[in-house]
Amino acid sequence: KAGVTQTPRYLIKTRGQQVTLSCSPISGHRSVSWYQQTPGQGLQFLFEYFSETQRNKGNFPGRFSGRQFSNSRSEMNVSTLELGDSALYLCASRLPGDGYTFGSGTRLTVV
Amino acid sequence: QQQVKQSPQSLIVQKGGISIINCAYENTAFDYFPWYQQFPGKGPALLIAIRPDVSEKKEGRFTISFNKSAKQFSLHIMDSQPGDSATYFCAAHLYNTDKLIFGTGTRLQVFP
């Protein structure tokens, strides 16, 4: 059974640009969550989607947004990139009541 | 308070020894407590998890001890191996959401 797939694995962007990251959950998983991981702040919850609806959102500015498609695939978008947005962005999926399975993440570097 | 405090920040253990990582929380709305293992370049992998109605759960060499009254839980790794060298995160799931609050991580190094 394929795991959570995140693309791309690595990304380098310039300040002010925008970026879109993609996540394909495990087949059958309808819940998809996104986390930001940095050395300073650790793992922080961004948002969670279930059946194309955002159910929860973390304490991030409006530049961070996401969406989920009917096939449960999810994208997150960051607009007007800042140097501080450099991080590992992780996606996780799960079945209700089960544990979360994380992808390997997208390493975003903003220069 | 939606924090989970994790200690120690780093841990060095000899092969065959016991590794112990501790976490504490304040929010009583947490209903599920997983531990994750993360290797460099990889995402966190679920290791073992416990619900607050259970005081201990064991899976192989990994054991979670849970003290509901003290709001503390810990991970014990028995017979630690060099392959266990990784960063370990405790987490707490906020009831009625799909939000995990993570501890700050413990870097474990197991020397032969």
PDB file of N, CA, C and O in Angstrom, chain B residues 7-83:
ATOM      1  N   SER B   7      11.172  16.393  27.390  1.00  0.00           N
ATOM      2  CA  SER B   7      12.560  16.396  27.874  1.00  0.00           C
ATOM      3  C   SER B   7      13.096  14.958  27.885  1.00  0.00           C
ATOM      4  O   SER B   7      12.320  14.004  27.987  1.00  0.00           O
ATOM      5  N   PRO B   8      14.418  14.775  27.770  1.00  0.00           N
ATOM      6  CA  PRO B   8      15.412  15.823  27.537  1.00  0.00           C
ATOM      7  C   PRO B   8      15.467  16.232  26.063  1.00  0.00           C
ATOM      8  O   PRO B   8      14.832  15.599  25.226  1.00  0.00           O
ATOM      9  N   GLN B   9      16.233  17.234  25.774  1.00  0.00           N
ATOM     10  CA  GLN B   9      16.396  17.693  24.401  1.00  0.00           C
ATOM     11  C   GLN B   9      17.268  16.700  23.628  1.00  0.00           C
ATOM     12  O   GLN B   9      17.060  16.477  22.438  1.00  0.00           O
ATOM     13  N   SER B  10      18.260  16.140  24.315  1.00  0.00           N
ATOM     14  CA  SER B  10      19.097  15.127  23.678  1.00  0.00           C
ATOM     15  C   SER B  10      19.450  14.056  24.704  1.00  0.00           C
ATOM     16  O   SER B  10      19.444  14.305  25.916  1.00  0.00           O
ATOM     17  N   LEU B  11      19.765  12.872  24.179  1.00  0.00           N
ATOM     18  CA  LEU B  11      19.981  11.707  25.043  1.00  0.00           C
ATOM     19  C   LEU B  11      21.013  10.803  24.401  1.00  0.00           C
ATOM     20  O   LEU B  11      20.904  10.491  23.212  1.00  0.00           O
ATOM     21  N   ILE B  12      22.007  10.425  25.161  1.00  0.00           N
ATOM     22  CA  ILE B  12      23.031   9.498  24.677  1.00  0.00           C
ATOM     23  C   ILE B  12      22.957   8.247  25.537  1.00  0.00           C
ATOM     24  O   ILE B  12      23.036   8.317  26.766  1.00  0.00           O
ATOM     25  N   VAL B  13      22.789   7.107  24.875  1.00  0.00           N
ATOM     26  CA  VAL B  13      22.608   5.842  25.573  1.00  0.00           C
ATOM     27  C   VAL B  13      23.525   4.800  24.941  1.00  0.00           C
ATOM     28  O   VAL B  13      23.775   4.816  23.734  1.00  0.00           O
ATOM     29  N   GLN B  14      24.019   3.907  25.773  1.00  0.00           N
ATOM     30  CA  GLN B  14      24.851   2.829  25.252  1.00  0.00           C
ATOM     31  C   GLN B  14      23.948   1.703  24.729  1.00  0.00           C
ATOM     32  O   GLN B  14      22.825   1.497  25.240  1.00  0.00           O
ATOM     33  N   LYS B  15      24.441   1.012  23.755  1.00  0.00           N
ATOM     34  CA  LYS B  15      23.704  -0.133  23.189  1.00  0.00           C
ATOM     35  C   LYS B  15      23.304  -1.097  24.305  1.00  0.00           C
ATOM     36  O   LYS B  15      24.126  -1.437  25.171  1.00  0.00           O
ATOM     37  N   GLY B  16      22.034  -1.499  24.268  1.00  0.00           N
ATOM     38  CA  GLY B  16      21.527  -2.402  25.300  1.00  0.00           C
ATOM     39  C   GLY B  16      20.899  -1.691  26.485  1.00  0.00           C
ATOM     40  O   GLY B  16      20.222  -2.316  27.306  1.00  0.00           O
ATOM     41  N   GLY B  17      21.092  -0.392  26.570  1.00  0.00           N
ATOM     42  CA  GLY B  17      20.545   0.379  27.691  1.00  0.00           C
ATOM     43  C   GLY B  17      19.083   0.767  27.462  1.00  0.00           C
ATOM     44  O   GLY B  17      18.488   0.451  26.441  1.00  0.00           O
ATOM     45  N   ILE B  18      18.537   1.463  28.454  1.00  0.00           N
ATOM     46  CA  ILE B  18      17.146   1.920  28.372  1.00  0.00           C
ATOM     47  C   ILE B  18      17.130   3.423  28.093  1.00  0.00           C
ATOM     48  O   ILE B  18      17.795   4.197  28.784  1.00  0.00           O
ATOM     49  N   SER B  19      16.368   3.799  27.078  1.00  0.00           N
ATOM     50  CA  SER B  19      16.194   5.219  26.768  1.00  0.00           C
ATOM     51  C   SER B  19      14.835   5.650  27.306  1.00  0.00           C
ATOM     52  O   SER B  19      13.836   4.970  27.077  1.00  0.00           O
ATOM     53  N   ILE B  20      14.813   6.784  28.017  1.00  0.00           N
ATOM     54  CA  ILE B  20      13.556   7.276  28.585  1.00  0.00           C
ATOM     55  C   ILE B  20      13.361   8.733  28.186  1.00  0.00           C
ATOM     56  O   ILE B  20      14.240   9.570  28.412  1.00  0.00           O
ATOM     57  N   ILE B  21      12.217   9.013  27.584  1.00  0.00           N
ATOM     58  CA  ILE B  21      11.872  10.376  27.158  1.00  0.00           C
ATOM     59  C   ILE B  21      10.537  10.730  27.820  1.00  0.00           C
ATOM     60  O   ILE B  21       9.614   9.914  27.831  1.00  0.00           O
ATOM     61  N   ASN B  22      10.481  11.935  28.364  1.00  0.00           N
ATOM     62  CA  ASN B  22       9.308  12.342  29.133  1.00  0.00           C
ATOM     63  C   ASN B  22       8.553  13.502  28.485  1.00  0.00           C
ATOM     64  O   ASN B  22       9.168  14.372  27.870  1.00  0.00           O
ATOM     65  N   CYS B  23       7.239  13.493  28.638  1.00  0.00           N
ATOM     66  CA  CYS B  23       6.409  14.588  28.160  1.00  0.00           C
ATOM     67  C   CYS B  23       5.356  14.944  29.192  1.00  0.00           C
ATOM     68  O   CYS B  23       4.908  14.061  29.942  1.00  0.00           O
ATOM     69  N   ALA B  24       4.982  16.216  29.220  1.00  0.00           N
ATOM     70  CA  ALA B  24       3.968  16.692  30.148  1.00  0.00           C
ATOM     71  C   ALA B  24       3.028  17.637  29.424  1.00  0.00           C
ATOM     72  O   ALA B  24       3.430  18.317  28.485  1.00  0.00           O
ATOM     73  N   TYR B  25       1.772  17.660  29.853  1.00  0.00           N
ATOM     74  CA  TYR B  25       0.777  18.519  29.217  1.00  0.00           C
ATOM     75  C   TYR B  25      -0.119  19.122  30.276  1.00  0.00           C
ATOM     76  O   TYR B  25      -0.120  18.685  31.429  1.00  0.00           O
ATOM     77  N   GLU B  26      -0.887  20.138  29.871  1.00  0.00           N
ATOM     78  CA  GLU B  26      -1.801  20.782  30.819  1.00  0.00           C
ATOM     79  C   GLU B  26      -3.257  20.662  30.373  1.00  0.00           C
ATOM     80  O   GLU B  26      -4.162  20.614  31.193  1.00  0.00           O
ATOM     81  N   ASN B  27      -3.470  20.619  29.066  1.00  0.00           N
ATOM     82  CA  ASN B  27      -4.833  20.657  28.531  1.00  0.00           C
ATOM     83  C   ASN B  27      -5.523  19.307  28.707  1.00  0.00           C
ATOM     84  O   ASN B  27      -5.062  18.287  28.208  1.00  0.00           O
ATOM     85  N   THR B  28      -6.639  19.278  29.396  1.00  0.00           N
ATOM     86  CA  THR B  28      -7.353  18.020  29.611  1.00  0.00           C
ATOM     87  C   THR B  28      -8.197  17.620  28.405  1.00  0.00           C
ATOM     88  O   THR B  28      -8.838  16.584  28.404  1.00  0.00           O
ATOM     89  N   ALA B  29      -8.181  18.439  27.363  1.00  0.00           N
ATOM     90  CA  ALA B  29      -8.940  18.120  26.150  1.00  0.00           C
ATOM     91  C   ALA B  29      -8.143  17.251  25.184  1.00  0.00           C
ATOM     92  O   ALA B  29      -8.573  17.015  24.066  1.00  0.00           O
ATOM     93  N   PHE B  30      -6.977  16.796  25.601  1.00  0.00           N
ATOM     94  CA  PHE B  30      -6.214  15.872  24.769  1.00  0.00           C
ATOM     95  C   PHE B  30      -6.758  14.456  24.989  1.00  0.00           C
ATOM     96  O   PHE B  30      -6.983  14.038  26.124  1.00  0.00           O
ATOM     97  N   ASP B  31      -6.936  13.707  23.888  1.00  0.00           N
ATOM     98  CA  ASP B  31      -7.550  12.379  24.032  1.00  0.00           C
ATOM     99  C   ASP B  31      -6.748  11.239  23.408  1.00  0.00           C
ATOM    100  O   ASP B  31      -7.214  10.101  23.352  1.00  0.00           O
ATOM    101  N   TYR B  32      -5.564  11.538  22.943  1.00  0.00           N
ATOM    102  CA  TYR B  32      -4.771  10.508  22.257  1.00  0.00           C
ATOM    103  C   TYR B  32      -3.337  10.991  22.245  1.00  0.00           C
ATOM    104  O   TYR B  32      -3.080  12.164  21.959  1.00  0.00           O
ATOM    105  N   PHE B  33      -2.405  10.089  22.593  1.00  0.00           N
ATOM    106  CA  PHE B  33      -1.014  10.521  22.781  1.00  0.00           C
ATOM    107  C   PHE B  33      -0.085   9.599  21.994  1.00  0.00           C
ATOM    108  O   PHE B  33       0.274   8.524  22.453  1.00  0.00           O
ATOM    109  N   PRO B  34       0.330  10.037  20.804  1.00  0.00           N
ATOM    110  CA  PRO B  34       1.236   9.216  19.995  1.00  0.00           C
ATOM    111  C   PRO B  34       2.693   9.642  20.177  1.00  0.00           C
ATOM    112  O   PRO B  34       2.989  10.768  20.581  1.00  0.00           O
ATOM    113  N   TRP B  35       3.572   8.724  19.863  1.00  0.00           N
ATOM    114  CA  TRP B  35       5.007   9.019  19.778  1.00  0.00           C
ATOM    115  C   TRP B  35       5.444   8.781  18.338  1.00  0.00           C
ATOM    116  O   TRP B  35       5.051   7.792  17.708  1.00  0.00           O
ATOM    117  N   TYR B  36       6.266   9.691  17.846  1.00  0.00           N
ATOM    118  CA  TYR B  36       6.767   9.595  16.485  1.00  0.00           C
ATOM    119  C   TYR B  36       8.291   9.512  16.505  1.00  0.00           C
ATOM    120  O   TYR B  36       8.964  10.111  17.339  1.00  0.00           O
ATOM    121  N   GLN B  37       8.814   8.786  15.516  1.00  0.00           N
ATOM    122  CA  GLN B  37      10.254   8.641  15.316  1.00  0.00           C
ATOM    123  C   GLN B  37      10.579   9.272  13.967  1.00  0.00           C
ATOM    124  O   GLN B  37       9.904   8.981  12.968  1.00  0.00           O
ATOM    125  N   GLN B  38      11.599  10.109  13.948  1.00  0.00           N
ATOM    126  CA  GLN B  38      11.955  10.768  12.694  1.00  0.00           C
ATOM    127  C   GLN B  38      13.442  10.611  12.416  1.00  0.00           C
ATOM    128  O   GLN B  38      14.284  10.980  13.244  1.00  0.00           O
ATOM    129  N   PHE B  39      13.749  10.095  11.224  1.00  0.00           N
ATOM    130  CA  PHE B  39      15.124  10.003  10.749  1.00  0.00           C
ATOM    131  C   PHE B  39      15.389  11.192   9.828  1.00  0.00           C
ATOM    132  O   PHE B  39      14.458  11.733   9.208  1.00  0.00           O
ATOM    133  N   PRO B  40      16.652  11.595   9.699  1.00  0.00           N
ATOM    134  CA  PRO B  40      16.982  12.735   8.842  1.00  0.00           C
ATOM    135  C   PRO B  40      16.457  12.539   7.415  1.00  0.00           C
ATOM    136  O   PRO B  40      16.587  11.454   6.839  1.00  0.00           O
ATOM    137  N   GLY B  41      15.822  13.565   6.883  1.00  0.00           N
ATOM    138  CA  GLY B  41      15.323  13.506   5.518  1.00  0.00           C
ATOM    139  C   GLY B  41      14.000  12.778   5.356  1.00  0.00           C
ATOM    140  O   GLY B  41      13.501  12.619   4.231  1.00  0.00           O
ATOM    141  N   LYS B  42      13.442  12.335   6.469  1.00  0.00           N
ATOM    142  CA  LYS B  42      12.166  11.608   6.420  1.00  0.00           C
ATOM    143  C   LYS B  42      11.114  12.325   7.250  1.00  0.00           C
ATOM    144  O   LYS B  42      11.431  13.143   8.119  1.00  0.00           O
ATOM    145  N   GLY B  43       9.849  11.983   6.990  1.00  0.00           N
ATOM    146  CA  GLY B  43       8.789  12.503   7.837  1.00  0.00           C
ATOM    147  C   GLY B  43       8.689  11.672   9.113  1.00  0.00           C
ATOM    148  O   GLY B  43       9.237  10.571   9.193  1.00  0.00           O
ATOM    149  N   PRO B  44       7.990  12.190  10.120  1.00  0.00           N
ATOM    150  CA  PRO B  44       7.803  11.425  11.362  1.00  0.00           C
ATOM    151  C   PRO B  44       7.020  10.145  11.092  1.00  0.00           C
ATOM    152  O   PRO B  44       6.071  10.153  10.303  1.00  0.00           O
ATOM    153  N   ALA B  45       7.415   9.066  11.748  1.00  0.00           N
ATOM    154  CA  ALA B  45       6.728   7.778  11.613  1.00  0.00           C
ATOM    155  C   ALA B  45       6.118   7.407  12.955  1.00  0.00           C
ATOM    156  O   ALA B  45       6.796   7.468  13.986  1.00  0.00           O
ATOM    157  N   LEU B  46       4.845   7.030  12.938  1.00  0.00           N
ATOM    158  CA  LEU B  46       4.165   6.648  14.177  1.00  0.00           C
ATOM    159  C   LEU B  46       4.822   5.405  14.774  1.00  0.00           C
ATOM    160  O   LEU B  46       4.967   4.386  14.116  1.00  0.00           O
ATOM    161  N   LEU B  47       5.199   5.546  16.048  1.00  0.00           N
ATOM    162  CA  LEU B  47       5.881   4.457  16.741  1.00  0.00           C
ATOM    163  C   LEU B  47       4.911   3.667  17.607  1.00  0.00           C
ATOM    164  O   LEU B  47       4.769   2.463  17.516  1.00  0.00           O
ATOM    165  N   ILE B  48       4.213   4.358  18.465  1.00  0.00           N
ATOM    166  CA  ILE B  48       3.304   3.760  19.426  1.00  0.00           C
ATOM    167  C   ILE B  48       2.413   4.873  19.956  1.00  0.00           C
ATOM    168  O   ILE B  48       2.812   6.034  19.968  1.00  0.00           O
ATOM    169  N   ALA B  49       1.198   4.529  20.366  1.00  0.00           N
ATOM    170  CA  ALA B  49       0.274   5.555  20.855  1.00  0.00           C
ATOM    171  C   ALA B  49      -0.570   4.992  21.979  1.00  0.00           C
ATOM    172  O   ALA B  49      -0.734   3.773  22.104  1.00  0.00           O
ATOM    173  N   ILE B  50      -1.130   5.896  22.791  1.00  0.00           N
ATOM    174  CA  ILE B  50      -1.922   5.469  23.939  1.00  0.00           C
ATOM    175  C   ILE B  50      -3.093   6.417  24.130  1.00  0.00           C
ATOM    176  O   ILE B  50      -3.010   7.593  23.767  1.00  0.00           O
ATOM    177  N   ARG B  51      -4.171   5.904  24.680  1.00  0.00           N
ATOM    178  CA  ARG B  51      -5.321   6.739  25.041  1.00  0.00           C
ATOM    179  C   ARG B  51      -5.324   6.905  26.555  1.00  0.00           C
ATOM    180  O   ARG B  51      -4.801   6.052  27.268  1.00  0.00           O
ATOM    181  N   PRO B  52      -5.923   7.960  27.081  1.00  0.00           N
ATOM    182  CA  PRO B  52      -5.779   8.287  28.508  1.00  0.00           C
ATOM    183  C   PRO B  52      -6.474   7.320  29.465  1.00  0.00           C
ATOM    184  O   PRO B  52      -6.283   7.429  30.671  1.00  0.00           O
ATOM    185  N   ASP B  53      -7.237   6.361  28.959  1.00  0.00           N
ATOM    186  CA  ASP B  53      -7.877   5.398  29.856  1.00  0.00           C
ATOM    187  C   ASP B  53      -6.988   4.180  30.121  1.00  0.00           C
ATOM    188  O   ASP B  53      -7.389   3.242  30.806  1.00  0.00           O
ATOM    189  N   VAL B  54      -5.759   4.233  29.576  1.00  0.00           N
ATOM    190  CA  VAL B  54      -4.808   3.129  29.739  1.00  0.00           C
ATOM    191  C   VAL B  54      -3.547   3.677  30.398  1.00  0.00           C
ATOM    192  O   VAL B  54      -3.094   4.762  30.053  1.00  0.00           O
ATOM    193  N   SER B  55      -2.951   2.936  31.319  1.00  0.00           N
ATOM    194  CA  SER B  55      -1.768   3.453  32.030  1.00  0.00           C
ATOM    195  C   SER B  55      -0.454   3.003  31.388  1.00  0.00           C
ATOM    196  O   SER B  55       0.588   3.611  31.622  1.00  0.00           O
ATOM    197  N   GLU B  56      -0.506   1.956  30.602  1.00  0.00           N
ATOM    198  CA  GLU B  56       0.721   1.484  29.969  1.00  0.00           C
ATOM    199  C   GLU B  56       0.390   0.722  28.694  1.00  0.00           C
ATOM    200  O   GLU B  56      -0.605   0.003  28.619  1.00  0.00           O
ATOM    201  N   LYS B  57       1.264   0.877  27.707  1.00  0.00           N
ATOM    202  CA  LYS B  57       1.096   0.114  26.458  1.00  0.00           C
ATOM    203  C   LYS B  57       2.476  -0.291  25.983  1.00  0.00           C
ATOM    204  O   LYS B  57       3.393   0.535  25.963  1.00  0.00           O
ATOM    205  N   LYS B  58       2.607  -1.554  25.615  1.00  0.00           N
ATOM    206  CA  LYS B  58       3.904  -2.064  25.207  1.00  0.00           C
ATOM    207  C   LYS B  58       3.810  -2.661  23.820  1.00  0.00           C
ATOM    208  O   LYS B  58       2.898  -3.424  23.521  1.00  0.00           O
ATOM    209  N   GLU B  59       4.772  -2.301  22.970  1.00  0.00           N
ATOM    210  CA  GLU B  59       4.876  -2.908  21.645  1.00  0.00           C
ATOM    211  C   GLU B  59       6.341  -3.208  21.385  1.00  0.00           C
ATOM    212  O   GLU B  59       7.129  -2.310  21.106  1.00  0.00           O
ATOM    213  N   GLY B  60       6.688  -4.478  21.514  1.00  0.00           N
ATOM    214  CA  GLY B  60       8.076  -4.865  21.330  1.00  0.00           C
ATOM    215  C   GLY B  60       8.957  -4.230  22.381  1.00  0.00           C
ATOM    216  O   GLY B  60       8.698  -4.324  23.579  1.00  0.00           O
ATOM    217  N   ARG B  61       9.998  -3.521  21.921  1.00  0.00           N
ATOM    218  CA  ARG B  61      10.914  -2.871  22.868  1.00  0.00           C
ATOM    219  C   ARG B  61      10.420  -1.500  23.331  1.00  0.00           C
ATOM    220  O   ARG B  61      11.075  -0.852  24.150  1.00  0.00           O
ATOM    221  N   PHE B  62       9.295  -1.046  22.806  1.00  0.00           N
ATOM    222  CA  PHE B  62       8.792   0.297  23.099  1.00  0.00           C
ATOM    223  C   PHE B  62       7.595   0.234  24.048  1.00  0.00           C
ATOM    224  O   PHE B  62       6.665  -0.535  23.821  1.00  0.00           O
ATOM    225  N   THR B  63       7.651   1.048  25.100  1.00  0.00           N
ATOM    226  CA  THR B  63       6.582   1.103  26.087  1.00  0.00           C
ATOM    227  C   THR B  63       6.224   2.555  26.360  1.00  0.00           C
ATOM    228  O   THR B  63       7.111   3.396  26.523  1.00  0.00           O
ATOM    229  N   ILE B  64       4.914   2.840  26.394  1.00  0.00           N
ATOM    230  CA  ILE B  64       4.441   4.150  26.858  1.00  0.00           C
ATOM    231  C   ILE B  64       3.885   3.951  28.263  1.00  0.00           C
ATOM    232  O   ILE B  64       3.060   3.054  28.485  1.00  0.00           O
ATOM    233  N   SER B  65       4.307   4.817  29.180  1.00  0.00           N
ATOM    234  CA  SER B  65       3.704   4.886  30.513  1.00  0.00           C
ATOM    235  C   SER B  65       2.923   6.175  30.587  1.00  0.00           C
ATOM    236  O   SER B  65       3.425   7.236  30.192  1.00  0.00           O
ATOM    237  N   PHE B  66       1.686   6.089  31.074  1.00  0.00           N
ATOM    238  CA  PHE B  66       0.803   7.261  31.087  1.00  0.00           C
ATOM    239  C   PHE B  66       0.277   7.493  32.490  1.00  0.00           C
ATOM    240  O   PHE B  66      -0.286   6.590  33.110  1.00  0.00           O
ATOM    241  N   ASN B  67       0.470   8.710  33.003  1.00  0.00           N
ATOM    242  CA  ASN B  67      -0.018   9.088  34.329  1.00  0.00           C
ATOM    243  C   ASN B  67      -1.019  10.222  34.161  1.00  0.00           C
ATOM    244  O   ASN B  67      -0.645  11.383  34.011  1.00  0.00           O
ATOM    245  N   LYS B  68      -2.306   9.850  34.163  1.00  0.00           N
ATOM    246  CA  LYS B  68      -3.350  10.827  33.866  1.00  0.00           C
ATOM    247  C   LYS B  68      -3.425  11.916  34.933  1.00  0.00           C
ATOM    248  O   LYS B  68      -3.587  13.098  34.620  1.00  0.00           O
ATOM    249  N   SER B  69      -3.295  11.550  36.197  1.00  0.00           N
ATOM    250  CA  SER B  69      -3.431  12.546  37.274  1.00  0.00           C
ATOM    251  C   SER B  69      -2.284  13.551  37.240  1.00  0.00           C
ATOM    252  O   SER B  69      -2.473  14.734  37.519  1.00  0.00           O
ATOM    253  N   ALA B  70      -1.096  13.096  36.874  1.00  0.00           N
ATOM    254  CA  ALA B  70       0.063  13.990  36.793  1.00  0.00           C
ATOM    255  C   ALA B  70       0.173  14.666  35.437  1.00  0.00           C
ATOM    256  O   ALA B  70       1.007  15.556  35.251  1.00  0.00           O
ATOM    257  N   LYS B  71      -0.654  14.243  34.481  1.00  0.00           N
ATOM    258  CA  LYS B  71      -0.618  14.767  33.110  1.00  0.00           C
ATOM    259  C   LYS B  71       0.776  14.603  32.514  1.00  0.00           C
ATOM    260  O   LYS B  71       1.360  15.551  31.970  1.00  0.00           O
ATOM    261  N   GLN B  72       1.284  13.385  32.652  1.00  0.00           N
ATOM    262  CA  GLN B  72       2.612  13.090  32.118  1.00  0.00           C
ATOM    263  C   GLN B  72       2.578  11.743  31.404  1.00  0.00           C
ATOM    264  O   GLN B  72       1.812  10.846  31.774  1.00  0.00           O
ATOM    265  N   PHE B  73       3.419  11.622  30.395  1.00  0.00           N
ATOM    266  CA  PHE B  73       3.576  10.333  29.737  1.00  0.00           C
ATOM    267  C   PHE B  73       5.004  10.208  29.249  1.00  0.00           C
ATOM    268  O   PHE B  73       5.686  11.215  29.026  1.00  0.00           O
ATOM    269  N   SER B  74       5.466   8.982  29.138  1.00  0.00           N
ATOM    270  CA  SER B  74       6.865   8.782  28.789  1.00  0.00           C
ATOM    271  C   SER B  74       7.020   7.591  27.851  1.00  0.00           C
ATOM    272  O   SER B  74       6.177   6.688  27.817  1.00  0.00           O
ATOM    273  N   LEU B  75       8.096   7.634  27.111  1.00  0.00           N
ATOM    274  CA  LEU B  75       8.461   6.552  26.198  1.00  0.00           C
ATOM    275  C   LEU B  75       9.702   5.871  26.752  1.00  0.00           C
ATOM    276  O   LEU B  75      10.690   6.543  27.078  1.00  0.00           O
ATOM    277  N   HIS B  76       9.628   4.555  26.868  1.00  0.00           N
ATOM    278  CA  HIS B  76      10.779   3.764  27.277  1.00  0.00           C
ATOM    279  C   HIS B  76      11.191   2.888  26.105  1.00  0.00           C
ATOM    280  O   HIS B  76      10.346   2.170  25.542  1.00  0.00           O
ATOM    281  N   ILE B  77      12.468   2.949  25.739  1.00  0.00           N
ATOM    282  CA  ILE B  77      12.991   2.072  24.706  1.00  0.00           C
ATOM    283  C   ILE B  77      13.946   1.106  25.398  1.00  0.00           C
ATOM    284  O   ILE B  77      15.013   1.504  25.888  1.00  0.00           O
ATOM    285  N   MET B  78      13.549  -0.146  25.464  1.00  0.00           N
ATOM    286  CA  MET B  78      14.382  -1.166  26.107  1.00  0.00           C
ATOM    287  C   MET B  78      15.415  -1.688  25.117  1.00  0.00           C
ATOM    288  O   MET B  78      15.182  -1.658  23.895  1.00  0.00           O
ATOM    289  N   ASP B  79      16.543  -2.166  25.654  1.00  0.00           N
ATOM    290  CA  ASP B  79      17.572  -2.759  24.792  1.00  0.00           C
ATOM    291  C   ASP B  79      17.837  -1.854  23.583  1.00  0.00           C
ATOM    292  O   ASP B  79      17.765  -2.280  22.426  1.00  0.00           O
ATOM    293  N   SER B  80      18.149  -0.597  23.848  1.00  0.00           N
ATOM    294  CA  SER B  80      18.352   0.390  22.779  1.00  0.00           C
ATOM    295  C   SER B  80      19.443  -0.072  21.809  1.00  0.00           C
ATOM    296  O   SER B  80      20.473  -0.633  22.217  1.00  0.00           O
ATOM    297  N   GLN B  81      19.180   0.169  20.531  1.00  0.00           N
ATOM    298  CA  GLN B  81      20.085  -0.239  19.458  1.00  0.00           C
ATOM    299  C   GLN B  81      20.550   0.982  18.663  1.00  0.00           C
ATOM    300  O   GLN B  81      19.840   1.990  18.600  1.00  0.00           O
ATOM    301  N   PRO B  82      21.726   0.883  18.017  1.00  0.00           N
ATOM    302  CA  PRO B  82      22.193   2.017  17.195  1.00  0.00           C
ATOM    303  C   PRO B  82      21.169   2.441  16.148  1.00  0.00           C
ATOM    304  O   PRO B  82      21.057   3.616  15.822  1.00  0.00           O
ATOM    305  N   GLY B  83      20.404   1.500  15.634  1.00  0.00           N
ATOM    306  CA  GLY B  83      19.355   1.812  14.663  1.00  0.00           C
ATOM    307  C   GLY B  83      18.214   2.627  15.230  1.00  0.00           C
ATOM    308  O   GLY B  83      17.386   3.158  14.484  1.00  0.00           O
TER     309      GLY B  83
END
